[in-house]
Amino acid sequence: KSGIGKSHALASLLRKLEQPFLWWSGTEARDAAIEAATAEKDREGCKRRWQQGSTISILVLDDISQGRMTEAWSAKLFDLLETRMGSKLPTFWSSQIDLPKLREKIVRQNGGDTAQSEAISRRLSQHSMILRA
């Protein structure tokens, strides 16, 4: 639920870890992916920003359930998670809905692609520690 301290808990944890990190809200990550693919004026800057999300020590996807889970965004999100996992880089994430409901949202907004929804939720749940308020 909104307002229970998910983002605050993530921020507190990151301060203790003392590692470089990039904090993206769920919609900022989606916007960065779109800009990297379509930006007219600063396409290279957008690509660098997206690359940073793929390679930085810690990536935070805060409120990942916010915004639309389009086919294009779902594909980019999976690629991002896959890249980070392959490089053994941690991704912290928070959501206002639980993983089964997030999976349903992805299917509903992504043209019914259950395979991709399952793949994304698998990547989000692998090596995850779930904290509940």
PDB file of C-alpha atoms in Angstrom:
ATOM      1  CA  LYS A   1       0.000   0.000   0.000  1.00  0.00           C
ATOM      2  CA  SER A   2       1.000   3.584  -0.501  1.00  0.00           C
ATOM      3  CA  GLY A   3       2.554   5.440   2.425  1.00  0.00           C
ATOM      4  CA  ILE A   4       3.741   2.499   4.540  1.00  0.00           C
ATOM      5  CA  GLY A   5       7.442   3.285   4.207  1.00  0.00           C
ATOM      6  CA  LYS A   6       8.707   1.052   1.379  1.00  0.00           C
ATOM      7  CA  SER A   7      10.837   3.766  -0.196  1.00  0.00           C
ATOM      8  CA  HIS A   8      12.089   4.951   3.183  1.00  0.00           C
ATOM      9  CA  ALA A   9      13.155   1.415   4.097  1.00  0.00           C
ATOM     10  CA  LEU A  10      15.027   1.069   0.783  1.00  0.00           C
ATOM     11  CA  ALA A  11      16.767   4.416   1.283  1.00  0.00           C
ATOM     12  CA  SER A  12      17.826   3.450   4.807  1.00  0.00           C
ATOM     13  CA  LEU A  13      19.243   0.161   3.589  1.00  0.00           C
ATOM     14  CA  LEU A  14      21.166   1.853   0.778  1.00  0.00           C
ATOM     15  CA  ARG A  15      22.749   4.341   3.158  1.00  0.00           C
ATOM     16  CA  LYS A  16      24.050   1.427   5.233  1.00  0.00           C
ATOM     17  CA  LEU A  17      25.464  -0.365   2.183  1.00  0.00           C
ATOM     18  CA  GLU A  18      27.531   2.670   1.128  1.00  0.00           C
ATOM     19  CA  GLN A  19      27.598   1.581  -2.533  1.00  0.00           C
ATOM     20  CA  PRO A  20      26.875   3.602  -5.664  1.00  0.00           C
ATOM     21  CA  PHE A  21      23.251   3.280  -6.719  1.00  0.00           C
ATOM     22  CA  LEU A  22      20.741   4.644  -9.178  1.00  0.00           C
ATOM     23  CA  TRP A  23      17.203   5.315  -7.941  1.00  0.00           C
ATOM     24  CA  TRP A  24      14.461   5.139 -10.548  1.00  0.00           C
ATOM     25  CA  SER A  25      10.778   5.300  -9.850  1.00  0.00           C
ATOM     26  CA  GLY A  26       8.879   2.695 -11.850  1.00  0.00           C
ATOM     27  CA  THR A  27       7.806   5.366 -14.316  1.00  0.00           C
ATOM     28  CA  GLU A  28      11.288   6.945 -14.567  1.00  0.00           C
ATOM     29  CA  ALA A  29      12.770   3.607 -15.620  1.00  0.00           C
ATOM     30  CA  ARG A  30      10.086   3.211 -18.283  1.00  0.00           C
ATOM     31  CA  ASP A  31      10.604   6.794 -19.491  1.00  0.00           C
ATOM     32  CA  ALA A  32      14.387   6.292 -19.676  1.00  0.00           C
ATOM     33  CA  ALA A  33      13.868   3.210 -21.844  1.00  0.00           C
ATOM     34  CA  ILE A  34      11.488   5.070 -24.156  1.00  0.00           C
ATOM     35  CA  GLU A  35      13.795   8.086 -24.404  1.00  0.00           C
ATOM     36  CA  ALA A  36      16.812   5.895 -25.181  1.00  0.00           C
ATOM     37  CA  ALA A  37      14.885   4.401 -28.092  1.00  0.00           C
ATOM     38  CA  THR A  38      13.114   7.508 -29.407  1.00  0.00           C
ATOM     39  CA  ALA A  39      14.687  10.750 -28.134  1.00  0.00           C
ATOM     40  CA  GLU A  40      15.439  13.216 -30.924  1.00  0.00           C
ATOM     41  CA  LYS A  41      17.579  15.794 -29.096  1.00  0.00           C
ATOM     42  CA  ASP A  42      19.591  13.825 -26.542  1.00  0.00           C
ATOM     43  CA  ARG A  43      19.382  10.247 -27.695  1.00  0.00           C
ATOM     44  CA  GLU A  44      23.001   9.500 -26.739  1.00  0.00           C
ATOM     45  CA  GLY A  45      22.486  10.954 -23.257  1.00  0.00           C
ATOM     46  CA  CYS A  46      19.361   8.847 -22.843  1.00  0.00           C
ATOM     47  CA  LYS A  47      21.219   5.739 -23.976  1.00  0.00           C
ATOM     48  CA  ARG A  48      23.989   6.458 -21.452  1.00  0.00           C
ATOM     49  CA  ARG A  49      21.395   6.841 -18.710  1.00  0.00           C
ATOM     50  CA  TRP A  50      19.817   3.515 -19.660  1.00  0.00           C
ATOM     51  CA  GLN A  51      23.278   1.898 -19.810  1.00  0.00           C
ATOM     52  CA  GLN A  52      24.011   3.240 -16.334  1.00  0.00           C
ATOM     53  CA  GLY A  53      20.885   1.466 -15.081  1.00  0.00           C
ATOM     54  CA  SER A  54      22.241  -1.768 -16.561  1.00  0.00           C
ATOM     55  CA  THR A  55      25.706  -1.509 -15.047  1.00  0.00           C
ATOM     56  CA  ILE A  56      25.595   0.490 -11.801  1.00  0.00           C
ATOM     57  CA  SER A  57      26.389  -1.405  -8.591  1.00  0.00           C
ATOM     58  CA  ILE A  58      22.819  -1.177  -7.266  1.00  0.00           C
ATOM     59  CA  LEU A  59      19.653  -0.267  -9.145  1.00  0.00           C
ATOM     60  CA  VAL A  60      16.488   0.654  -7.292  1.00  0.00           C
ATOM     61  CA  LEU A  61      13.157   0.355  -9.112  1.00  0.00           C
ATOM     62  CA  ASP A  62      10.834   2.086  -6.686  1.00  0.00           C
ATOM     63  CA  ASP A  63       7.092   1.497  -7.121  1.00  0.00           C
ATOM     64  CA  ILE A  64       7.635  -0.723 -10.148  1.00  0.00           C
ATOM     65  CA  SER A  65       3.890  -1.384 -10.344  1.00  0.00           C
ATOM     66  CA  GLN A  66       3.153   2.244 -11.235  1.00  0.00           C
ATOM     67  CA  GLY A  67       2.462   3.199 -14.832  1.00  0.00           C
ATOM     68  CA  ARG A  68       1.498   1.107 -17.812  1.00  0.00           C
ATOM     69  CA  MET A  69       3.201  -2.191 -18.563  1.00  0.00           C
ATOM     70  CA  THR A  70       3.200  -1.923 -22.338  1.00  0.00           C
ATOM     71  CA  GLU A  71       4.710  -4.607 -24.556  1.00  0.00           C
ATOM     72  CA  ALA A  72       7.742  -2.422 -25.268  1.00  0.00           C
ATOM     73  CA  TRP A  73       8.311  -1.550 -21.609  1.00  0.00           C
ATOM     74  CA  SER A  74       7.841  -5.145 -20.456  1.00  0.00           C
ATOM     75  CA  ALA A  75      10.468  -6.281 -22.975  1.00  0.00           C
ATOM     76  CA  LYS A  76      12.932  -3.572 -21.836  1.00  0.00           C
ATOM     77  CA  LEU A  77      12.277  -4.345 -18.168  1.00  0.00           C
ATOM     78  CA  PHE A  78      12.974  -8.036 -18.735  1.00  0.00           C
ATOM     79  CA  ASP A  79      16.182  -7.211 -20.638  1.00  0.00           C
ATOM     80  CA  LEU A  80      17.293  -4.880 -17.844  1.00  0.00           C
ATOM     81  CA  LEU A  81      16.640  -7.499 -15.153  1.00  0.00           C
ATOM     82  CA  GLU A  82      18.299 -10.220 -17.232  1.00  0.00           C
ATOM     83  CA  THR A  83      21.397  -8.084 -17.866  1.00  0.00           C
ATOM     84  CA  ARG A  84      21.753  -7.189 -14.208  1.00  0.00           C
ATOM     85  CA  MET A  85      21.224 -10.762 -13.080  1.00  0.00           C
ATOM     86  CA  GLY A  86      23.777 -12.031 -15.608  1.00  0.00           C
ATOM     87  CA  SER A  87      26.287  -9.525 -14.228  1.00  0.00           C
ATOM     88  CA  LYS A  88      25.379 -10.464 -10.639  1.00  0.00           C
ATOM     89  CA  LEU A  89      24.261  -6.905  -9.901  1.00  0.00           C
ATOM     90  CA  PRO A  90      21.505  -6.462  -7.319  1.00  0.00           C
ATOM     91  CA  THR A  91      18.247  -4.790  -8.192  1.00  0.00           C
ATOM     92  CA  PHE A  92      16.109  -3.543  -5.334  1.00  0.00           C
ATOM     93  CA  TRP A  93      12.449  -3.005  -6.103  1.00  0.00           C
ATOM     94  CA  SER A  94       9.256  -2.007  -4.402  1.00  0.00           C
ATOM     95  CA  SER A  95       5.661  -2.279  -5.485  1.00  0.00           C
ATOM     96  CA  GLN A  96       2.277  -1.213  -4.194  1.00  0.00           C
ATOM     97  CA  ILE A  97       0.865  -4.581  -5.258  1.00  0.00           C
ATOM     98  CA  ASP A  98       2.158  -8.075  -4.586  1.00  0.00           C
ATOM     99  CA  LEU A  99       3.942 -10.133  -7.233  1.00  0.00           C
ATOM    100  CA  PRO A 100       0.899 -12.189  -8.354  1.00  0.00           C
ATOM    101  CA  LYS A 101      -1.103  -8.977  -8.903  1.00  0.00           C
ATOM    102  CA  LEU A 102       1.849  -7.371 -10.698  1.00  0.00           C
ATOM    103  CA  ARG A 103       2.031 -10.431 -12.957  1.00  0.00           C
ATOM    104  CA  GLU A 104      -1.698 -10.066 -13.698  1.00  0.00           C
ATOM    105  CA  LYS A 105      -1.234  -6.369 -14.482  1.00  0.00           C
ATOM    106  CA  ILE A 106       1.584  -7.134 -16.910  1.00  0.00           C
ATOM    107  CA  VAL A 107      -0.559  -9.739 -18.702  1.00  0.00           C
ATOM    108  CA  ARG A 108      -3.558  -7.411 -18.831  1.00  0.00           C
ATOM    109  CA  GLN A 109      -1.626  -4.400 -20.155  1.00  0.00           C
ATOM    110  CA  ASN A 110       0.817  -6.329 -22.317  1.00  0.00           C
ATOM    111  CA  GLY A 111      -1.558  -7.902 -24.802  1.00  0.00           C
ATOM    112  CA  GLY A 112      -2.015 -11.081 -22.760  1.00  0.00           C
ATOM    113  CA  ASP A 113       1.652 -12.143 -22.918  1.00  0.00           C
ATOM    114  CA  THR A 114       1.729 -14.549 -19.987  1.00  0.00           C
ATOM    115  CA  ALA A 115       5.192 -15.893 -20.886  1.00  0.00           C
ATOM    116  CA  GLN A 116       6.765 -12.477 -20.557  1.00  0.00           C
ATOM    117  CA  SER A 117       4.834 -11.751 -17.376  1.00  0.00           C
ATOM    118  CA  GLU A 118       6.101 -15.005 -15.870  1.00  0.00           C
ATOM    119  CA  ALA A 119       9.671 -14.251 -16.966  1.00  0.00           C
ATOM    120  CA  ILE A 120       9.622 -10.777 -15.405  1.00  0.00           C
ATOM    121  CA  SER A 121       8.136 -11.987 -12.142  1.00  0.00           C
ATOM    122  CA  ARG A 122      10.677 -14.830 -12.018  1.00  0.00           C
ATOM    123  CA  ARG A 123      13.519 -12.330 -12.396  1.00  0.00           C
ATOM    124  CA  LEU A 124      12.014 -10.072  -9.748  1.00  0.00           C
ATOM    125  CA  SER A 125      11.569 -12.932  -7.308  1.00  0.00           C
ATOM    126  CA  GLN A 126      14.884 -14.726  -7.838  1.00  0.00           C
ATOM    127  CA  HIS A 127      17.307 -13.950  -5.060  1.00  0.00           C
ATOM    128  CA  SER A 128      14.696 -11.696  -3.478  1.00  0.00           C
ATOM    129  CA  MET A 129      14.071 -11.074   0.151  1.00  0.00           C
ATOM    130  CA  ILE A 130      10.508  -9.914   0.638  1.00  0.00           C
ATOM    131  CA  LEU A 131       9.890  -7.335   3.313  1.00  0.00           C
ATOM    132  CA  ARG A 132       6.319  -6.715   4.370  1.00  0.00           C
ATOM    133  CA  ALA A 133       5.006  -3.913   6.531  1.00  0.00           C
TER     134      ALA A 133
END
